[in-house]
mmCIF file of C-alpha atoms and ligand atoms in Angstrom:
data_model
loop_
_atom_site.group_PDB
_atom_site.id
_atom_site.type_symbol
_atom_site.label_atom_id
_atom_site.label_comp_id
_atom_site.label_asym_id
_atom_site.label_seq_id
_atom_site.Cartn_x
_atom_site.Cartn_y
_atom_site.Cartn_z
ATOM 1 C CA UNK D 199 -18.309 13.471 -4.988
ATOM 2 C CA UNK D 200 -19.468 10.077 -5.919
ATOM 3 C CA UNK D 201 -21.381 8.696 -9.177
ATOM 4 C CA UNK D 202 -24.831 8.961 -7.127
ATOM 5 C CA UNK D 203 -24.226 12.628 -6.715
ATOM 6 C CA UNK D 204 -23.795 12.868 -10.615
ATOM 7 C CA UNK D 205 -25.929 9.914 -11.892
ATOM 8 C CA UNK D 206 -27.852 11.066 -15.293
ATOM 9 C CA UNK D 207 -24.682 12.794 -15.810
ATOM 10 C CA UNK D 208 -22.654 9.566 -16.952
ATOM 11 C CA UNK D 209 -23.187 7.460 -19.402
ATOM 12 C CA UNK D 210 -21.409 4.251 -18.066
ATOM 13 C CA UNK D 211 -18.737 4.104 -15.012
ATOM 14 C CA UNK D 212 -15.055 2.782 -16.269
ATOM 15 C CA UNK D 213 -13.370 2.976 -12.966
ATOM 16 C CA UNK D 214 -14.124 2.446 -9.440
ATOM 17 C CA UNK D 215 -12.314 4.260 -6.518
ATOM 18 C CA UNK D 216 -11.042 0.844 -5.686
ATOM 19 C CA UNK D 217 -10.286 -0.365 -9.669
ATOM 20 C CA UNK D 218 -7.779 2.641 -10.048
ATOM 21 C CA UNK D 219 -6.482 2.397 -6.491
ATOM 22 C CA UNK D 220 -5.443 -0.848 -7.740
ATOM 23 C CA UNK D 221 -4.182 0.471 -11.221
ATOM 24 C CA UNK D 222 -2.015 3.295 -9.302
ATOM 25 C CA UNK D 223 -0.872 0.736 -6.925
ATOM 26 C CA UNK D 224 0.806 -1.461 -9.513
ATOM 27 C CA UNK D 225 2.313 1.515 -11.400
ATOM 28 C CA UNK D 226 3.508 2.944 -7.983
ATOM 29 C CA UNK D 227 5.808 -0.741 -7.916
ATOM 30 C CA UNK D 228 6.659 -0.754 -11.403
ATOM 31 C CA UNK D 229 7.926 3.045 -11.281
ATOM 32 C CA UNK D 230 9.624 1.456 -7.780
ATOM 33 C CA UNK D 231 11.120 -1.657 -9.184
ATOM 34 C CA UNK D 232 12.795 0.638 -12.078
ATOM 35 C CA UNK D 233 14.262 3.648 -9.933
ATOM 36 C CA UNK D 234 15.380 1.874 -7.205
ATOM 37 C CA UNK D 235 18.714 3.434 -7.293
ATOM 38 C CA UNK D 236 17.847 6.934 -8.795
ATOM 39 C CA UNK D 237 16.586 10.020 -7.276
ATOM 40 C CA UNK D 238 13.136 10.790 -9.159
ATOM 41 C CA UNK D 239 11.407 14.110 -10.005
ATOM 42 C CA UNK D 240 7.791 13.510 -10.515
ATOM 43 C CA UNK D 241 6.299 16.400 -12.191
ATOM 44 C CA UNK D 242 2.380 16.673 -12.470
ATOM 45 C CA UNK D 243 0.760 18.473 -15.283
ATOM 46 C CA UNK D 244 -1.887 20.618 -13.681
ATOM 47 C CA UNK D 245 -4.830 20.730 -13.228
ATOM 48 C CA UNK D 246 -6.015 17.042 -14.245
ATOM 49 C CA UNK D 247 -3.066 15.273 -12.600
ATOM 50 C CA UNK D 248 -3.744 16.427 -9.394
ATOM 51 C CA UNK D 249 -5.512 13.208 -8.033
ATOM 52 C CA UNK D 250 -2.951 10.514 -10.045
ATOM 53 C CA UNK D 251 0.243 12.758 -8.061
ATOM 54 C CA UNK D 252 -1.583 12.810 -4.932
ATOM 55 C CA UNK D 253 -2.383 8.849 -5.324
ATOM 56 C CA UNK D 254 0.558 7.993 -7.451
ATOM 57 C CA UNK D 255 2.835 9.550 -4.754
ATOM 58 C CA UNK D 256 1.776 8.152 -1.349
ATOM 59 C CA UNK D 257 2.129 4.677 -3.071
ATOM 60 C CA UNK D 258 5.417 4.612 -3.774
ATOM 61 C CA UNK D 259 7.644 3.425 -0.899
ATOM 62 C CA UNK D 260 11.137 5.578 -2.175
ATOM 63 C CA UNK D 261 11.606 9.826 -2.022
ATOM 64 C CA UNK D 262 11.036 11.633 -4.602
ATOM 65 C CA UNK D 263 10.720 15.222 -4.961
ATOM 66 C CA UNK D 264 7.790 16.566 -7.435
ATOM 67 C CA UNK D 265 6.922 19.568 -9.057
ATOM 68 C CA UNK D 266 4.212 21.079 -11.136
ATOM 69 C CA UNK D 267 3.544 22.562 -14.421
ATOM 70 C CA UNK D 268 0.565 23.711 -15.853
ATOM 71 C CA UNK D 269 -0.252 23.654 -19.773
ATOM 72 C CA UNK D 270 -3.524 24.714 -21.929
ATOM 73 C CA UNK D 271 -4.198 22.730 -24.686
ATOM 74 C CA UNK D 272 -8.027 22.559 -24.177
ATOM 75 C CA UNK D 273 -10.807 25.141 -24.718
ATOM 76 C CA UNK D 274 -13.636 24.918 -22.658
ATOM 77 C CA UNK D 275 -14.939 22.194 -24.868
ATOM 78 C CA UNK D 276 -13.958 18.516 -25.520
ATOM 79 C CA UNK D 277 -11.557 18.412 -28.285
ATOM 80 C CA UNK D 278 -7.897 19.161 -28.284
ATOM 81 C CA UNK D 279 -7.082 22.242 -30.581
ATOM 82 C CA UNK D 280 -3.133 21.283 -30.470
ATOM 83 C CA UNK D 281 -1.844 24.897 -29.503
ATOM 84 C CA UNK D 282 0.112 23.877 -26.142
ATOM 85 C CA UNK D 283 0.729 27.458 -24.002
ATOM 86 C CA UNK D 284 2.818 27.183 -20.556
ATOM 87 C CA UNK D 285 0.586 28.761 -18.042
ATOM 88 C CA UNK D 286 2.713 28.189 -14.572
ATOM 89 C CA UNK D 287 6.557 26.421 -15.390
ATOM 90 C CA UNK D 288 8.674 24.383 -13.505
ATOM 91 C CA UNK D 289 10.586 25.381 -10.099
ATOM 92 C CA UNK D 290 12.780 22.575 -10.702
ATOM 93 C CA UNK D 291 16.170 22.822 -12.367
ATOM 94 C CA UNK D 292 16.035 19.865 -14.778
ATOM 95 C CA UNK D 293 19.814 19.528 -15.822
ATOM 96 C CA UNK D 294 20.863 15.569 -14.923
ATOM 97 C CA UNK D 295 17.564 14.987 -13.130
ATOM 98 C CA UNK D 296 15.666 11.725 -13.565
ATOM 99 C CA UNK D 297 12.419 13.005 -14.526
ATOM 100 C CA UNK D 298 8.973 11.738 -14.843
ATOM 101 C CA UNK D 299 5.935 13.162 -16.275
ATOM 102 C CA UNK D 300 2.583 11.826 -14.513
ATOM 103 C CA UNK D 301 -0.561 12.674 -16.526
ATOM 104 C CA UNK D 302 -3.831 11.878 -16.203
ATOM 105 C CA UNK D 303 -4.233 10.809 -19.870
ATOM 106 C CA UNK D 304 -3.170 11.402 -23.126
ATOM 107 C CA UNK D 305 -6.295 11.540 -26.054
ATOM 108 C CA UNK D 306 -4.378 12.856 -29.379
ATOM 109 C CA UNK D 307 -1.227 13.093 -27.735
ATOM 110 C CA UNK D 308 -0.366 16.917 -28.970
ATOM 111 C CA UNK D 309 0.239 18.131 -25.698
ATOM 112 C CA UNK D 310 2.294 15.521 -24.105
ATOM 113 C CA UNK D 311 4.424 15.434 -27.290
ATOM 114 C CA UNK D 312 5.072 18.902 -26.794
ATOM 115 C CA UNK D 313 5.559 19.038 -23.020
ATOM 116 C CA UNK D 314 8.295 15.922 -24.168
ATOM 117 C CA UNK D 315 10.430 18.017 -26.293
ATOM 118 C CA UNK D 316 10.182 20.894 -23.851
ATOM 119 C CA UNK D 317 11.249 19.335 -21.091
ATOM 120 C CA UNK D 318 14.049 17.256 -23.025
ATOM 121 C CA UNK D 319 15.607 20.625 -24.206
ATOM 122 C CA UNK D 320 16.378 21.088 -20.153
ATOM 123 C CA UNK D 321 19.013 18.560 -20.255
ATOM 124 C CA UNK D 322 17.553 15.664 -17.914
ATOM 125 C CA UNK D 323 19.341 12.675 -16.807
ATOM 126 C CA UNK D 324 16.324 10.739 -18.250
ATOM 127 C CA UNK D 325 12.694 11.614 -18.919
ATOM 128 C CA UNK D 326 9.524 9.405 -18.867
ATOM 129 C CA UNK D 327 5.771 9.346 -19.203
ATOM 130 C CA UNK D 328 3.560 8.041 -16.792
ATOM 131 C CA UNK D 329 -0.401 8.347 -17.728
ATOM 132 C CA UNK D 330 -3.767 6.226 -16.057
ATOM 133 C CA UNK D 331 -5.299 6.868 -18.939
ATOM 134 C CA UNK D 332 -4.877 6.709 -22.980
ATOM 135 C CA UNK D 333 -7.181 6.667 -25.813
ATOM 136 C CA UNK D 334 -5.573 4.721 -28.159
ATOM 137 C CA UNK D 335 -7.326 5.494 -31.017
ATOM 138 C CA UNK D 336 -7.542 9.254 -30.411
ATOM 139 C CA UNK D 337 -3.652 9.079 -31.245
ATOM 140 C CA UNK D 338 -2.231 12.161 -33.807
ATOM 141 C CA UNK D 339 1.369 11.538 -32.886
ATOM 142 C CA UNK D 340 3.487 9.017 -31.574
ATOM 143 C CA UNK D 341 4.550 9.056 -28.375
ATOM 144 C CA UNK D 342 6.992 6.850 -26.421
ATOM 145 C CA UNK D 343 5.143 5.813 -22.469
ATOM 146 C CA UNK D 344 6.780 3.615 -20.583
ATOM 147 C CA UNK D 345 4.116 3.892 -17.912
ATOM 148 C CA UNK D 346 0.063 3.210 -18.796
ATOM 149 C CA UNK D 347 -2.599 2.934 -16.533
ATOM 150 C CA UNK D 348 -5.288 1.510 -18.982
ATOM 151 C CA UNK D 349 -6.457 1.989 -22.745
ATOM 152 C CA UNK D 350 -9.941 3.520 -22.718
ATOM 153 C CA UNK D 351 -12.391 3.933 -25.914
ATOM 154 C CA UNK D 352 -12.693 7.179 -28.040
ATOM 155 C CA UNK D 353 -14.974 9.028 -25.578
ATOM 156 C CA UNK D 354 -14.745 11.950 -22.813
ATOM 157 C CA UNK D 355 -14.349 10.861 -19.753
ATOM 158 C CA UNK D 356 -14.604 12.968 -16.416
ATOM 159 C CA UNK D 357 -13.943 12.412 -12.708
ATOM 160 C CA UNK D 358 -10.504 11.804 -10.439
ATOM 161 C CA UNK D 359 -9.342 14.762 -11.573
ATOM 162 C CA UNK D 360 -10.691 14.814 -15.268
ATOM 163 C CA UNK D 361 -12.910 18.033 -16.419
ATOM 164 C CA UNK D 362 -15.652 19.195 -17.931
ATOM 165 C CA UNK D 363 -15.458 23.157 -18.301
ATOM 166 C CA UNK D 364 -14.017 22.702 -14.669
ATOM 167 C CA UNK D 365 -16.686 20.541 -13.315
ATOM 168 C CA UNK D 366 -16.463 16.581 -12.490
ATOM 169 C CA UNK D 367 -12.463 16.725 -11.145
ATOM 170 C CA UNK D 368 -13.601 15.835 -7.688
ATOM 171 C CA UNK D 369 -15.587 12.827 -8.569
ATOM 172 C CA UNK D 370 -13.901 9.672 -7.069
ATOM 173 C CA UNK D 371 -14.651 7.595 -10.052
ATOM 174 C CA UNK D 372 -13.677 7.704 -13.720
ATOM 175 C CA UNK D 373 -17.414 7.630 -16.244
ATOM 176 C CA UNK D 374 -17.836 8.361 -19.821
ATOM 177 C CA UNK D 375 -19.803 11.182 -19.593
ATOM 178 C CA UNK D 376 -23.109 11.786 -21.472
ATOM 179 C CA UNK D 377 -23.951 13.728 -24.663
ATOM 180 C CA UNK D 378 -26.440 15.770 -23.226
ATOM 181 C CA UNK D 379 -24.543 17.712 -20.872
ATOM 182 C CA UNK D 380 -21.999 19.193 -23.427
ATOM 183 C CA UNK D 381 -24.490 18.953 -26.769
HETATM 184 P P1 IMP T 271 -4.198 15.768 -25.950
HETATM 185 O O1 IMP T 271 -3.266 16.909 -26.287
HETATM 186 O O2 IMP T 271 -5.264 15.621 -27.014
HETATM 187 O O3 IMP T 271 -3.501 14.472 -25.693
HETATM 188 O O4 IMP T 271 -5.026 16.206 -24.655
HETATM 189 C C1 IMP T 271 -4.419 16.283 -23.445
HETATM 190 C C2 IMP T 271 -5.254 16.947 -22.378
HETATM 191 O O5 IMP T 271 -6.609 17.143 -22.774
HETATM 192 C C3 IMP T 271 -5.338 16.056 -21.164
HETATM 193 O O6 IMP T 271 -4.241 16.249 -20.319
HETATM 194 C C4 IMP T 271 -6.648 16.483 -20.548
HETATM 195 O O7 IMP T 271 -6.450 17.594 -19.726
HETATM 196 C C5 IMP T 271 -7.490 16.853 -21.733
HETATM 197 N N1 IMP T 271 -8.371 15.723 -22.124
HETATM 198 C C6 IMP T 271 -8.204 14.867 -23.157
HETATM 199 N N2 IMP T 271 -9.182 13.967 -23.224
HETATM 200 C C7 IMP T 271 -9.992 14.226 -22.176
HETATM 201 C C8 IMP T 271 -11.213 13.606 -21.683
HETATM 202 O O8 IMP T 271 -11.737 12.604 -22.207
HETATM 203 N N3 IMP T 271 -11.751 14.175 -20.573
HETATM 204 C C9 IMP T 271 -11.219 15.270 -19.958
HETATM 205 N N4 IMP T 271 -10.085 15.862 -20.376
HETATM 206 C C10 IMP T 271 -9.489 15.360 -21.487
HETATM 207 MG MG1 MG T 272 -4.136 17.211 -18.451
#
């Protein structure tokens, strides 16, 4: 789906197709350059990851191995209620694994925080975040990620894999969307 297909829907367009092609690219090298002699688990927190995995994945030139996890943080609605519940878990064994979390972004941080300590209590080698997206100023905790994509303003966002009650994952582009449709 593309922003025609959605127009009065979206308030203003943050990313192009090709502006976070670009963006995965040059964390695809980064994540490269620094596990160049590891073996690394990439594990995707379902369902909003999905695209940033798929992307994230085919653009790095070493092996890695990923898994899946899926949290609920989220309502139907648009603001995080902080209750984190594991809805499908890992396959993976963790113990002495390089791991790295790939999210699609992180808005008050309560879930990713929580996923963090999970996931440390497994014994990994190492663990890291890697996100596209982060609202700074949506922060409630402090959390350590090595890996950003790009800072985006206070506001819900949709598309490339981003919700609203289900809807807009399968746009190609990132938008702010617009108060009407959820007021
Ligand atoms: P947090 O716990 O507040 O950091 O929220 C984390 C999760 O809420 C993300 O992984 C998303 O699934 C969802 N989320 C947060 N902000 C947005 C947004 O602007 N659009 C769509 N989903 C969001
Ligand atoms: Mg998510």
């Amino acid at each position: 789906m593309e922003v025609q297909d959605v127009r009065d829907d979206l308030e203003e367009i943050l990313y192009t197709r090709e502006q976070i092609q670009q963006k995965i690219a040059e964390l695809a090298a980064e994540i490269d350059r620094d596990y160049a002699d590891k073996d690394v688990l990439i594990v995707g927190v379902l369902k909003g990851a999905v695209m940033v995995m798929a992307d994230l994945a085919r653009a790095l030139k070493s092996h890695v191995t990923m898994d899946w996890m899926a949290v609920s943080s989220y309502g139907s609605g648009t603001k995080s209620s902080g209750v984190v519940r594991i809805l499908k878990d890992l396959d993976a064994d963790l113990m002495n694994r390089h791991v790295l979390i790939v999210e699609d972004i992180i808005d008050s941080g309560l879930t990713l925080s929580w996923l963090k300590a999970n996931l440390e209590s497994r014994g990994p080698a190492s663990l890291e975040i890697c996100t596209l997206l982060r609202k700074p100023e949506a922060a409630k905790v402090d959390i350590d990620v090595k890996y950003v994509g790009m800072d985006i303003p206070n506001k819900f966002v949709v598309g490339y894999g981003l919700d609203f009650s289900e809807k807009y994952r399968n746009l190609d582009c990132i938008g702010i969307l617009a108060p009407h449709v959820y007021s």
